[in-house]
Every structure is written in C-alpha cells, then in structure tokens.
Amino acid sequence: MRLNPDCIRDILFYIEEHTDYLCWVSFPRNPQNFNIKLENDYPANVILYHLELCKEYGYIEFPNSQPMGEIQIKRLSVSGHEFLENIRNNNTWNKTKEISQKLGTSSLNFISQIASNVISDLITRNLK
C-alpha cells in the first residue's frame, strides 16, 4: 500500500479532536466492525494501515496495554502535535503537497521538512 499523507493528516485531526486527558479514542482492529469516519472517505484497511504508520513515526501515544479487538490511542505525541500544526492550514498543506509532488517524494519526514520551510517562508514574508 502506498503512503497517503492526506490520510495521515485526517487521522491526526481525528485523534486531536476526540481525545483529551481523560478521553481516549478506539479504532476497531477488524475492518468489518469499522465505524470511524474521517474528513475524507478511506477504506477501513487504509485507515488502519496509516494508523500503524502514525505509531511508527511517533505521532501518537498508546496506553501500556491494548484490549482485544481495538486499538486505543491516548493522544497525539509532541511530534504529532508539531507535525499537525505545521500542516494544519489548508493553504500550507496544499503548497507542501505541491512541492512534494514536484520533487517526487511523499515521505513524512520530507513532507514535514517542506511544511516547516513553507511556514518559515511565510514568516519571512510577513516580517518584511
């Protein structure tokens, strides 16, 4: 399966919106029991795959133990919040994706660097 940065972004928005200090979010492990709706429509297996990538990239925090049949998420990690803040604005996100496509890469590390540079450029232009 190919990496879909839009799906990663939508998952991070969902987790941010549905978690707090006392409230965790759960994703069913079985795609047939899946009832999570993100901003854009993705098949359950795509969401679950990208959820695992969020874990591998260190964007989300998990409790120490997981119940059978679901994936519980405590919150976004610090790096998850930082990444999401860098791509939150739709104009910044679209510019980041445009540059990424021109350069022919969609790795999240590269996308994160591009987003940071797009924001730095905006800051520089607004300080003049």
C-alpha positions as a LaTeX table, in Angstrom:
\begin{tabular}{lrrr}
\hline
Residue & $x$ (\AA) & $y$ (\AA) & $z$ (\AA) \\
\hline
Met1 & 0.00 & 0.00 & 0.00 \\
Arg2 & 1.25 & 3.47 & $-0.84$ \\
Leu3 & 1.67 & 6.15 & 1.78 \\
Asn4 & $-1.23$ & 8.62 & 1.72 \\
Pro5 & $-0.22$ & 11.81 & 3.56 \\
Asp6 & $-3.82$ & 13.10 & 3.41 \\
Cys7 & $-4.95$ & 10.04 & 5.36 \\
Ile8 & $-2.23$ & 10.62 & 7.98 \\
Arg9 & $-3.36$ & 14.24 & 8.32 \\
Asp10 & $-7.01$ & 13.22 & 8.67 \\
Ile11 & $-6.14$ & 10.62 & 11.32 \\
Leu12 & $-4.17$ & 13.17 & 13.33 \\
Phe13 & $-7.06$ & 15.66 & 13.14 \\
Tyr14 & $-9.48$ & 12.95 & 14.28 \\
Ile15 & $-7.31$ & 11.95 & 17.24 \\
Glu16 & $-6.76$ & 15.57 & 18.24 \\
Glu17 & $-10.50$ & 16.25 & 18.16 \\
His18 & $-11.57$ & 13.10 & 20.02 \\
Thr19 & $-9.00$ & 12.85 & 22.81 \\
Asp20 & $-8.18$ & 14.75 & 25.96 \\
Tyr21 & $-6.53$ & 13.95 & 29.28 \\
Leu22 & $-9.37$ & 11.65 & 30.35 \\
Cys23 & $-10.75$ & 10.52 & 26.99 \\
Trp24 & $-9.00$ & 8.12 & 24.64 \\
Val25 & $-10.10$ & 7.08 & 21.18 \\
Ser26 & $-10.51$ & 3.50 & 19.94 \\
Phe27 & $-10.25$ & 2.11 & 16.43 \\
Pro28 & $-11.66$ & $-1.39$ & 15.79 \\
Arg29 & $-8.98$ & $-3.79$ & 14.52 \\
Asn30 & $-11.48$ & $-5.63$ & 12.33 \\
Pro31 & $-12.30$ & $-3.62$ & 9.17 \\
Gln32 & $-15.79$ & $-5.16$ & 9.14 \\
Asn33 & $-16.56$ & $-3.52$ & 12.51 \\
Phe34 & $-15.10$ & $-0.20$ & 11.49 \\
Asn35 & $-17.23$ & 2.86 & 12.23 \\
Ile36 & $-14.66$ & 5.67 & 12.19 \\
Lys37 & $-15.35$ & 8.43 & 9.68 \\
Leu38 & $-12.55$ & 10.81 & 8.84 \\
Glu39 & $-12.73$ & 14.09 & 6.95 \\
Asn40 & $-12.15$ & 12.24 & 3.67 \\
Asp41 & $-13.50$ & 8.80 & 2.90 \\
Tyr42 & $-10.96$ & 5.95 & 3.15 \\
Pro43 & $-11.49$ & 2.20 & 3.36 \\
Ala44 & $-11.01$ & 0.80 & 6.88 \\
Asn45 & $-7.87$ & $-1.12$ & 5.92 \\
Val46 & $-6.27$ & 2.10 & 4.62 \\
Ile47 & $-7.04$ & 3.92 & 7.88 \\
Leu48 & $-5.69$ & 1.05 & 9.98 \\
Tyr49 & $-2.52$ & 0.85 & 7.86 \\
His50 & $-1.90$ & 4.59 & 8.22 \\
Leu51 & $-2.71$ & 4.45 & 11.91 \\
Glu52 & 0.17 & 1.99 & 12.27 \\
Leu53 & 2.39 & 4.40 & 10.33 \\
Cys54 & 1.41 & 7.19 & 12.75 \\
Lys55 & 2.59 & 4.91 & 15.54 \\
Glu56 & 5.88 & 4.13 & 13.76 \\
Tyr57 & 6.54 & 7.82 & 13.09 \\
Gly58 & 5.91 & 8.53 & 16.79 \\
Tyr59 & 2.93 & 10.82 & 16.13 \\
Ile60 & 0.57 & 9.09 & 18.59 \\
Glu61 & 0.73 & 7.78 & 22.16 \\
Phe62 & $-0.76$ & 4.46 & 23.25 \\
Pro63 & $-1.72$ & 3.13 & 26.69 \\
Asn64 & 0.52 & 0.41 & 28.12 \\
Ser65 & $-1.91$ & $-2.38$ & 27.23 \\
Gln66 & $-4.36$ & $-2.77$ & 24.38 \\
Pro67 & $-7.75$ & $-4.50$ & 24.63 \\
Met68 & $-8.52$ & $-7.31$ & 22.21 \\
Gly69 & $-10.23$ & $-6.16$ & 19.07 \\
Glu70 & $-9.36$ & $-2.47$ & 19.22 \\
Ile71 & $-6.51$ & $-0.04$ & 19.02 \\
Gln72 & $-6.68$ & 2.54 & 21.80 \\
Ile73 & $-4.91$ & 5.86 & 21.45 \\
Lys74 & $-4.27$ & 8.19 & 24.37 \\
Arg75 & $-3.31$ & 11.30 & 22.45 \\
Leu76 & $-1.05$ & 12.88 & 19.89 \\
Ser77 & 2.60 & 12.92 & 20.87 \\
Val78 & 4.63 & 16.13 & 20.93 \\
Ser79 & 5.96 & 15.35 & 17.45 \\
Gly80 & 2.41 & 14.56 & 16.30 \\
His81 & 1.20 & 17.96 & 17.51 \\
Glu82 & 4.18 & 19.68 & 15.89 \\
Phe83 & 3.63 & 17.93 & 12.56 \\
Leu84 & $-0.10$ & 18.67 & 12.62 \\
Glu85 & 0.44 & 22.34 & 13.46 \\
Asn86 & 2.83 & 22.64 & 10.51 \\
Ile87 & 0.23 & 21.22 & 8.11 \\
Arg88 & $-2.99$ & 22.45 & 9.77 \\
Asn89 & $-3.62$ & 25.37 & 7.43 \\
Asn90 & $-5.08$ & 24.17 & 4.12 \\
Asn91 & $-3.00$ & 26.65 & 2.09 \\
Thr92 & 0.20 & 25.48 & 3.76 \\
Trp93 & $-0.83$ & 21.84 & 3.32 \\
Asn94 & $-1.63$ & 22.28 & $-0.37$ \\
Lys95 & 1.64 & 24.14 & $-1.00$ \\
Thr96 & 3.54 & 21.42 & 0.88 \\
Lys97 & 1.90 & 18.67 & $-1.21$ \\
Glu98 & 2.55 & 20.62 & $-4.42$ \\
Ile99 & 6.27 & 20.91 & $-3.64$ \\
Ser100 & 6.42 & 17.26 & $-2.56$ \\
Gln101 & 4.84 & 16.14 & $-5.84$ \\
Lys102 & 7.21 & 18.32 & $-7.89$ \\
Leu103 & 10.16 & 16.73 & $-6.11$ \\
Gly104 & 8.70 & 13.25 & $-6.46$ \\
Thr105 & 8.64 & 12.19 & $-2.82$ \\
Ser106 & 5.95 & 11.77 & $-0.19$ \\
Ser107 & 7.89 & 10.52 & 2.81 \\
Leu108 & 6.53 & 12.04 & 6.00 \\
Asn109 & 9.97 & 13.20 & 7.10 \\
Phe110 & 10.37 & 15.05 & 3.82 \\
Ile111 & 6.82 & 16.44 & 3.97 \\
Ser112 & 7.49 & 17.66 & 7.50 \\
Gln113 & 10.63 & 19.48 & 6.31 \\
Ile114 & 8.78 & 21.03 & 3.37 \\
Ala115 & 5.94 & 22.22 & 5.64 \\
Ser116 & 8.45 & 23.78 & 8.03 \\
Asn117 & 10.13 & 25.57 & 5.12 \\
Val118 & 6.78 & 26.77 & 3.73 \\
Ile119 & 5.93 & 28.21 & 7.15 \\
Ser120 & 9.40 & 29.76 & 7.50 \\
Asp121 & 8.92 & 31.40 & 4.12 \\
Leu122 & 5.53 & 32.78 & 5.22 \\
Ile123 & 7.06 & 34.13 & 8.41 \\
Thr124 & 9.88 & 35.82 & 6.48 \\
Arg125 & 7.44 & 37.40 & 4.01 \\
Asn126 & 5.20 & 38.67 & 6.83 \\
Leu127 & 8.09 & 40.21 & 8.74 \\
Lys128 & 9.14 & 42.40 & 5.81 \\
\hline
\end{tabular}
